[in-house]
XYZ file of C-alpha atoms in Angstrom:
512
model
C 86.672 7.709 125.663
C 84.453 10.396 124.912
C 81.224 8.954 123.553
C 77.860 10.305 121.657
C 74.785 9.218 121.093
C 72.945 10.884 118.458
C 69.337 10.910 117.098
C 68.338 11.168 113.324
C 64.681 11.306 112.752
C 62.623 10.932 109.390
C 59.652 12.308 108.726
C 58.790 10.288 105.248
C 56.292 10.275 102.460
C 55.159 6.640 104.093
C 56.473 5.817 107.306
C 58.594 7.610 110.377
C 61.867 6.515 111.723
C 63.954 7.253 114.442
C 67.609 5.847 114.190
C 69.570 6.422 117.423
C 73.381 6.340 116.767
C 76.641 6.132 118.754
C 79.774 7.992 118.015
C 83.137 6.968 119.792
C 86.722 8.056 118.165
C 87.443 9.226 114.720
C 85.398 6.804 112.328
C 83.423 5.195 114.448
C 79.254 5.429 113.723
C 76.981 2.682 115.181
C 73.798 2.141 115.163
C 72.145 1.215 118.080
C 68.099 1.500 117.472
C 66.180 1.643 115.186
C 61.962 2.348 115.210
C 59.664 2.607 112.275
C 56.134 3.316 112.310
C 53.742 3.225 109.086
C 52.161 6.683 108.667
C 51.249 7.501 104.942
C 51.302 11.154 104.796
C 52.203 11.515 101.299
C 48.639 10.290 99.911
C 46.872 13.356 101.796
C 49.386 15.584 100.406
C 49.672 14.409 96.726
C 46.343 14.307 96.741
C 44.935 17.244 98.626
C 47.633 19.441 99.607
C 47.169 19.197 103.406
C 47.829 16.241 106.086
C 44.455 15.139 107.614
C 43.248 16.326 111.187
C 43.604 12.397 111.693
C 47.073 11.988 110.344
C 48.338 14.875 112.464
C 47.015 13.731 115.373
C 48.890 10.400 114.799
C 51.927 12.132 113.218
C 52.390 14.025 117.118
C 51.803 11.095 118.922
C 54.632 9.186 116.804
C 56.652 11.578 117.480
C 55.982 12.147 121.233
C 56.755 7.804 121.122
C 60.388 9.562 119.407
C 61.187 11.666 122.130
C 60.433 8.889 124.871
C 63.048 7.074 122.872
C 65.431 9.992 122.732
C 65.302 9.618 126.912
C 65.853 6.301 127.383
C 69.124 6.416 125.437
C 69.893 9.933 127.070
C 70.228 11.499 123.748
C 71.192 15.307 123.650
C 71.430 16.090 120.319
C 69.298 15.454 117.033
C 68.017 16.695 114.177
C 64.391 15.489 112.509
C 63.518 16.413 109.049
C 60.346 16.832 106.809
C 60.669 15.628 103.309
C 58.260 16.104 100.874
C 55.289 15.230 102.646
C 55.531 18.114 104.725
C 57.632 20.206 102.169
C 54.370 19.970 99.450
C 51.724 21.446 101.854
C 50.286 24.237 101.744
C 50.388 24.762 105.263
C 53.803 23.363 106.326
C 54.827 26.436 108.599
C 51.725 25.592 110.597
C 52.540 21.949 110.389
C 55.777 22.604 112.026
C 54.552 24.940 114.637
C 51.812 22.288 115.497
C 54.621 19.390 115.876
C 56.637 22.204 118.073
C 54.195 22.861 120.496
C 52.629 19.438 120.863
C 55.624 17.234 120.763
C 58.978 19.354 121.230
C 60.312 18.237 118.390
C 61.578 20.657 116.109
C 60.907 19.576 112.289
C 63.254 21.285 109.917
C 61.639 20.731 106.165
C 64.292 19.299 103.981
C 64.218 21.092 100.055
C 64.821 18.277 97.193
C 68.476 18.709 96.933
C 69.160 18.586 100.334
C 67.711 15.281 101.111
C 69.040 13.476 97.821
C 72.715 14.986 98.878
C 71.653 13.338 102.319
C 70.526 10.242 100.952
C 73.809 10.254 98.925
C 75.918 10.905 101.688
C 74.497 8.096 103.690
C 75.398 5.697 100.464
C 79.437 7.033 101.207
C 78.928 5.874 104.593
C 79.366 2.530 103.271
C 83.085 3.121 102.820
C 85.261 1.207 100.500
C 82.775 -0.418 98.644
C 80.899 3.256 97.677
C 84.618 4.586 96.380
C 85.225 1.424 94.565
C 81.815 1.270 92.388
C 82.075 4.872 91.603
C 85.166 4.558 90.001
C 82.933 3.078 86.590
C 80.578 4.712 85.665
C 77.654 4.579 87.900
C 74.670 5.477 88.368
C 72.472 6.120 91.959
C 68.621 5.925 91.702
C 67.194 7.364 94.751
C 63.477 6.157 95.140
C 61.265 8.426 97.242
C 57.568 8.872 98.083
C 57.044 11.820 95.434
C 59.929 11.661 93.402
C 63.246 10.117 92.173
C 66.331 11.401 91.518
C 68.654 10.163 89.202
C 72.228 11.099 89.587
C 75.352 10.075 87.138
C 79.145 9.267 88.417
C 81.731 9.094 86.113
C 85.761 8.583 87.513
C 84.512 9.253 91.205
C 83.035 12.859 90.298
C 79.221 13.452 90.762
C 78.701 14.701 86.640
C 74.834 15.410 86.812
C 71.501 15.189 88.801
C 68.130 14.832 88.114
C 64.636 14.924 89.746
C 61.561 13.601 88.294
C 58.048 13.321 89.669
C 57.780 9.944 89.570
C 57.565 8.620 93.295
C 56.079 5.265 94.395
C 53.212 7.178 96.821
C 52.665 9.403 93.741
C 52.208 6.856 91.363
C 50.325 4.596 93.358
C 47.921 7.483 94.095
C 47.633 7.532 89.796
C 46.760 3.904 89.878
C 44.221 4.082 92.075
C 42.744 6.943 91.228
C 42.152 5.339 87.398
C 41.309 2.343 89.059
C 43.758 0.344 87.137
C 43.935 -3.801 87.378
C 46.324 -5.613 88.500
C 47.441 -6.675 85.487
C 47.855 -3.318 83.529
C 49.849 -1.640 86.587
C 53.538 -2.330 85.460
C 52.331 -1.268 81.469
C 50.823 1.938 83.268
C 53.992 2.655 85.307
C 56.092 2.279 82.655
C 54.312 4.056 80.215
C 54.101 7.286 82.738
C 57.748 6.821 83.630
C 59.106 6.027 80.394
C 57.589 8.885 78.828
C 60.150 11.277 81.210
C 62.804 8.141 81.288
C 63.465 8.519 77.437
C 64.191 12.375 76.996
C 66.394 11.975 80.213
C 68.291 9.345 78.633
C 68.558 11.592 75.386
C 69.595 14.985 77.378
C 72.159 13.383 80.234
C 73.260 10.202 79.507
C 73.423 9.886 75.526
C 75.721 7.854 74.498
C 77.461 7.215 77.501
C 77.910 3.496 79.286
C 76.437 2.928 82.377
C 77.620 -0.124 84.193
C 76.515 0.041 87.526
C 73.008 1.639 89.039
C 73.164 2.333 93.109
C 69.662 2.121 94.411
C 68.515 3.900 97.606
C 64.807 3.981 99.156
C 62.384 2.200 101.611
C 60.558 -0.291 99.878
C 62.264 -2.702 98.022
C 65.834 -2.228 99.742
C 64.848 -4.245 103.033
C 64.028 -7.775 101.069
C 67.253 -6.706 98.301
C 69.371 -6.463 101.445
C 67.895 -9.841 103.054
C 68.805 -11.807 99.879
C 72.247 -10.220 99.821
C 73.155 -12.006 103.451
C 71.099 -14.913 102.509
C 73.610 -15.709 99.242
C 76.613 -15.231 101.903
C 77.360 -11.665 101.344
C 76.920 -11.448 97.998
C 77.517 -7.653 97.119
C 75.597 -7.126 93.969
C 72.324 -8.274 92.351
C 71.619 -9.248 88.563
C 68.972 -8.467 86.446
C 68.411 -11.506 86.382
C 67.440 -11.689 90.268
C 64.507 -9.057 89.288
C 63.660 -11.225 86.806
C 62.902 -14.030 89.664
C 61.583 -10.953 91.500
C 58.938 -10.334 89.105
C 57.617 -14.259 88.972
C 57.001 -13.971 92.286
C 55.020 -11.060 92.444
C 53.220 -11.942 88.939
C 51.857 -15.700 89.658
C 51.485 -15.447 93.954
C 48.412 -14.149 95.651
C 49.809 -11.051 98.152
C 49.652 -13.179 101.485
C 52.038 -15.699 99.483
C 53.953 -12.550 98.122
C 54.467 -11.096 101.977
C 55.650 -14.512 103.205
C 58.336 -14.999 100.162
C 59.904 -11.200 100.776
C 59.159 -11.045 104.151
C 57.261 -7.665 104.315
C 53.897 -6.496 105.430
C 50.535 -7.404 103.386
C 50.369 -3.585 102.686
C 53.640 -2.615 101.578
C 53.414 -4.822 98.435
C 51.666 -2.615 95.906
C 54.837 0.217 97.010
C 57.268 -2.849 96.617
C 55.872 -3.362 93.125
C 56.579 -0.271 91.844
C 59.616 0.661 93.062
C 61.080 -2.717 91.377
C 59.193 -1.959 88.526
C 61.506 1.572 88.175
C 64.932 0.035 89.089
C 63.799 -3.049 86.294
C 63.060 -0.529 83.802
C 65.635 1.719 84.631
C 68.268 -0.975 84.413
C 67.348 -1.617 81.232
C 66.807 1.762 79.917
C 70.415 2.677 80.817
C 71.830 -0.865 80.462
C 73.065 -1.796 83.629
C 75.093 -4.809 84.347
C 75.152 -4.624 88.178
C 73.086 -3.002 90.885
C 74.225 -2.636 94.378
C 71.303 -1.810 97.129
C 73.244 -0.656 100.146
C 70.392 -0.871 102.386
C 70.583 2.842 103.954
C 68.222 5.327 104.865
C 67.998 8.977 105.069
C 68.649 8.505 108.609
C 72.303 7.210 107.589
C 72.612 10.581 105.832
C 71.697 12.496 108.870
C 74.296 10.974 110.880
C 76.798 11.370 108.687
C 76.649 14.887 108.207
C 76.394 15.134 112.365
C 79.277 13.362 112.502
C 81.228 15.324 109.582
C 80.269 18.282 112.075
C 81.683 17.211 114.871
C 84.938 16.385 112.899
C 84.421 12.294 114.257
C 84.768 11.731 110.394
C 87.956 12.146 108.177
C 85.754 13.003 105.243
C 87.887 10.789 102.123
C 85.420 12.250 99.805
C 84.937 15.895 98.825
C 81.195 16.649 98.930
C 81.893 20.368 97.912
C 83.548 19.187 94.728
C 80.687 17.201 93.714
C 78.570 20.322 93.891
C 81.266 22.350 91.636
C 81.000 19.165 89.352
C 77.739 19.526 88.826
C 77.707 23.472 88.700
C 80.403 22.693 85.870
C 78.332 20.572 83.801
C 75.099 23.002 84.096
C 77.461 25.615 82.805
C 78.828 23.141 80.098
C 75.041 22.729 79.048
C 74.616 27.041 78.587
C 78.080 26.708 76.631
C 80.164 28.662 78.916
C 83.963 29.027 79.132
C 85.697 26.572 81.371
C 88.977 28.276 80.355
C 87.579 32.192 81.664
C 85.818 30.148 84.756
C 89.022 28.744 85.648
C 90.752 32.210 85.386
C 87.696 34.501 87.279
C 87.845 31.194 90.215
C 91.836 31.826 90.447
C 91.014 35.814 90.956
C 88.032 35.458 92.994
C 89.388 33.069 95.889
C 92.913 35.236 96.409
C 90.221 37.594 96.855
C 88.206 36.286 99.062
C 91.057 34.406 101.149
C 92.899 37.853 101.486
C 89.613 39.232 102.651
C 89.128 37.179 105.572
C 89.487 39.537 108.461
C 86.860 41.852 106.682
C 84.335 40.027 105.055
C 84.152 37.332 108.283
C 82.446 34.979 105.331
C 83.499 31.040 105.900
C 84.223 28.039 104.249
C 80.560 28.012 102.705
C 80.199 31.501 101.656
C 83.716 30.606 99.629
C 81.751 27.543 98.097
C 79.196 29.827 96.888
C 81.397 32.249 95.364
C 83.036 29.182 93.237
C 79.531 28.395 92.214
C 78.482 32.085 91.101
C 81.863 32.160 88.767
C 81.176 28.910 86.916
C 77.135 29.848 86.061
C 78.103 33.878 86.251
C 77.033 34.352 82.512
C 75.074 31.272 81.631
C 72.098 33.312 80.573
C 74.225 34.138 77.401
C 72.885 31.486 76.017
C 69.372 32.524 76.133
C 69.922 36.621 76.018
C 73.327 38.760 75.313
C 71.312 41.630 76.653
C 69.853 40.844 79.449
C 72.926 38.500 80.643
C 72.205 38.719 84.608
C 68.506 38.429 84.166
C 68.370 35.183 82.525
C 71.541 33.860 84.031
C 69.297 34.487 87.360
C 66.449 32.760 85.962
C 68.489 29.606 84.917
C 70.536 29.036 88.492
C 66.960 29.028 90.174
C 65.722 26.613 87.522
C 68.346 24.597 87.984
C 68.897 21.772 90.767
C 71.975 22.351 92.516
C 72.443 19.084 94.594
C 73.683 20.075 98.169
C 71.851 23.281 98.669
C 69.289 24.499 99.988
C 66.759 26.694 98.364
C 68.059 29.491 100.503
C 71.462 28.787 99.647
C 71.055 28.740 95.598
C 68.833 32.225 96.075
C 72.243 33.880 97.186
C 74.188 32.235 94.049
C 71.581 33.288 91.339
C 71.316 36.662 93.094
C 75.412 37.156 93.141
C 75.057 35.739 89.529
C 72.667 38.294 88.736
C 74.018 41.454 90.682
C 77.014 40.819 88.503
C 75.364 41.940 85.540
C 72.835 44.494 86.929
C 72.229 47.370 89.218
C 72.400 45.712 92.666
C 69.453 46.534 94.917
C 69.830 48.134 97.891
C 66.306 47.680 99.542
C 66.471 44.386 98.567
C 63.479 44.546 96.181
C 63.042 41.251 94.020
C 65.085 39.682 96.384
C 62.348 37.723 97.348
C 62.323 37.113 101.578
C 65.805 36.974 101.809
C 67.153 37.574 105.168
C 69.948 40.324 106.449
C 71.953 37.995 106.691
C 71.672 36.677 103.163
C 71.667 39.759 101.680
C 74.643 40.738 102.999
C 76.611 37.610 101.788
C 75.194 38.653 98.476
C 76.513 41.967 98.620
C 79.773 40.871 99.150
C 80.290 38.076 96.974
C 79.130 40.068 94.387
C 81.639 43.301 94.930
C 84.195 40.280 94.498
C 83.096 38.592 91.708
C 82.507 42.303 89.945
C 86.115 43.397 90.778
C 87.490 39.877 89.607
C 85.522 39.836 86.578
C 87.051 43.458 85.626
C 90.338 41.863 85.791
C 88.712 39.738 82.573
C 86.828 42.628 80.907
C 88.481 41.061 77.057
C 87.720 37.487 77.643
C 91.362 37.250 76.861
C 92.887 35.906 79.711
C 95.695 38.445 80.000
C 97.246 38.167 83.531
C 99.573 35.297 84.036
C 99.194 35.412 88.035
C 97.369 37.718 90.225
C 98.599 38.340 94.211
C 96.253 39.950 96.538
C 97.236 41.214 100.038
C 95.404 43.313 102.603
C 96.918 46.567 103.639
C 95.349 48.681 106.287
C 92.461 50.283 104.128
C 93.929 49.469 100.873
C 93.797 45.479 98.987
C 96.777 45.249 96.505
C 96.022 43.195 93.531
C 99.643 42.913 91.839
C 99.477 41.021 88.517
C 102.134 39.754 86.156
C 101.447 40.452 82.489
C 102.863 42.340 79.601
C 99.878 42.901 77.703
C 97.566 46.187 77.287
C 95.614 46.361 80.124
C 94.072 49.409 79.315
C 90.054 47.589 79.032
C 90.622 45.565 82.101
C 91.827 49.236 84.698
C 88.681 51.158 82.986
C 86.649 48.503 84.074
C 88.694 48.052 87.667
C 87.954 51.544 88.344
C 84.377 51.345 87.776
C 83.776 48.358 89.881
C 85.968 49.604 92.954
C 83.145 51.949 93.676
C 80.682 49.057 94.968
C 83.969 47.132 96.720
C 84.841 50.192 98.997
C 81.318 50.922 99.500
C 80.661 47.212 100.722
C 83.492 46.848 102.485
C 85.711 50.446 103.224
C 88.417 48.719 101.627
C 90.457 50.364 98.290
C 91.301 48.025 95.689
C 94.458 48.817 93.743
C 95.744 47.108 90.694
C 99.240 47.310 90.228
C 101.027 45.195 87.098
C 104.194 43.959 87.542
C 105.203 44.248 83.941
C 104.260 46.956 81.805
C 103.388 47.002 78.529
């Protein structure tokens, strides 16, 4: 039997963890160790905007302790990540250099959506019980250091995400900075979290009913997951059991309070507020259960290793969750499902026919499908300057799943769909070669496909594309005029031969 052991590090807001895992046959993750060690980076970065000579010196040797443990367990392959302790300095190239040299370990920065589609994926680890709850309406609260994100499921498809700056190391770092008492900290949390809670409610969830609220994160997840087992695997919690909660941590002095949960003296005040979010939360959105799976970023990593590696059948479809949500941010800017729909149909038989030229993969495809559903969402704000503001919005906007990197090419293809493209690759911030050549590309596509829908009319009933020697022959079925749509085809087939030596030819099959 051929068997793995993996490594899946986290660098967090409050403490580091190494979980080592095990892989052996299709399906089959376990872990095998797991080390934590308390390191509260977050509160120099909030707070100052760099980690302490102090911290860094501890933050190595941690981490030197991590690669000990890789050894023992003969680990060959891992991957550590940075979230937004190290993501919010102002030196976090230097940072990771510094980690490099003095420990080996190479710490890849994680962006916002990356780790919350991490964090997600760790809660599908969980199997049967993850695709049961999400078949109600559900919703996951995903409690980190500097922020939470709230994301919305509705029929087992991911129908919006949201980040707010409202973190329990961030908070905390409020509280004590306005030297607040005991006794007015959960007013003061809610009152800062409510204020941002409310027009969230009003702009995502309206009127809808959500039944069940997932919660993921570090603090309060440990002593939820103890009083599952305790009540004989009991799968869900109440309100009610944060009502008991919040007794406890409102009439006992904190050694009392460490002893009932069974959690370090200093972890409390963190405890506090993240149960003071999921309580008001709950409410707010008027949740009957909540489920706390008990997993950690760590989970996520793992996952995704083992989704690479194929050791994973993969039940759910991740990439659909990010077309959801690129569906509903289009939704928002008002645009055409129907025309998406028909540009998505041209786009992919062009890109699939492609294959041998373009050498673009599965991902590249993904991005394409993302650039058609937001390609004109800057209508809404300007019918002038369409691939300007449609730009503007896609970098705005939170795009669970990718990275930074990755929703630079999809606003740029967005954009160069509209406008001139730019050859030098001026305003194209510090993209690389490589990125701006998958721009280039996807956007010859999308401007030939979009040709094919000059009228907004949806003319063709069907569109074939095959590659011929030096020649791609779109062959379409429709008997209207398509007089618009060829001026426009011709135009466009400029920048698609120039990009990739290939003539595009439009033949209809039935003439007008």
């Amino acid at each position: 039997m051929n068997i793995r052991t993996f490594a899946a590090i986290d660098v967090g807001s409050y403490e580091l963890t190494i979980k080592i895992f095990e892989f052996s046959g299709k399906d089959n993750m376990r872990e095998i160790d797991c080390v934590s060690r308390r390191l509260d980076l977050g509160s120099d970065t909030y707070a100052r905007g760099k980690i302490s000579n102090e911290k860094m010196d501890e933050l190595c040797r941690t981490l030197k302790d991590f690669s000990d443990i890789m050894r023992t367990y003969k680990v060959k392959e891992y991957k550590a990540y940075g979230t937004s302790a190290i993501r919010e300095t102002e030196n976090t190239t230097i940072v990771q250099d510094q980690i490099a040299q003095r420990t080996g370990i190479i710490v890849e920065t994680l962006g916002n959506s990356e780790q919350r589609f991490l964090d997600y994926k760790s809660v599908a680890s969980k199997g049967e019980t993850f695709r049961k709850i999400i078949e109600e309406k559900t919703a996951i609260l995903d409690i980190g250091g500097g922020s939470i994100q709230l994301s919305l499921f509705d029929n087992d498809t991911l129908v919006s995400t949201q980040n707010l700056r409202l973190g329990v190391l961030r908070l905390q770092d409020y509280l004590n900075r306005f030297a607040v008492k005991g006794s007015q900290k959960e007013e003061l949390i809610n009152e800062m979290a409510m204020a941002r809670l409310d027009t969230y409610k009003r702009l995502y969830v309206k009127d809808k009913e959500i039944r069940n609220l997932i919660v993921v994160d570090d603090y309060l997840s440990p002593w939820a997951v103890r009083k599952r087992e305790a009540a004989g695997g009991k799968e869900y919690l109440e309100t009610s059991d944060f009502d008991k909660l919040f007794e406890v941590l409102h009439s006992h002095n904190p050694v009392q309070i460490a002893r009932a949960m069974a959690i370090p003296e200093e972890r409390i005040g963190l405890v506090f507020i993240s149960a003071v979010l999921i309580k008001y939360i709950a409410e707010l959105l008027g949740i009957q259960r909540i489920w706390v799976p008990g997993v950690t970023l760590c989970d996520g990593i793992a996952y995704e290793y083992a989704e690479k590696i194929r050791m994973f059948g993969g039940e759910h479809d991740f990439d659909e969750d990010i077309i959801a949500c690129a569906m509903n941010t289009s939704k928002r800017y008002m645009g055409s499902r129907k025309r998406s729909e028909a540009l998505e149909n041209f786009t992919t038989a062009i890109f699939d026919s492609m294959k041998r030229v373009h050498g673009l993969g599965k991902r590249e495809r993904l991005y394409l499908r993302l650039a058609v559903i937001l390609h004109d969402c800057g209508k809404y704000i300007s019918m002038v300057n369409i691939g300007e503001t449609s730009f503007q919005i896609v970098m705005a906007t939170e795009i669970i799943g990718l990275s930074d990197k990755e929703r630079e090419i999809v606003a740029n293809v967005v954009r160069f769909n509209h406008s001139r493209f730019v050859y030098d690759g001026q305003g194209m911030g510090s993209m690389s070669r490589e990125s701006f050549l998958v721009v280039a590309k996807l956007t010859a596509i999308l401007r030939l496909a979009n040709s094919l829908d000059r009228s907004h009319k949806q003319k063709l009933k069907s569109l074939k594309a095959s590659l011929k020697e030096n020649q791609l022959i779109l062959t379409v079925d429709t008997q209207e005029d398509l007089t618009l749509e060829r001026g426009f085809f011709e135009s466009n087939s400029d920048f698609f031969q120039e990009v990739f030596s290939v003539e595009p030819v439009l033949k209809q099959r039935k003439k007008f």
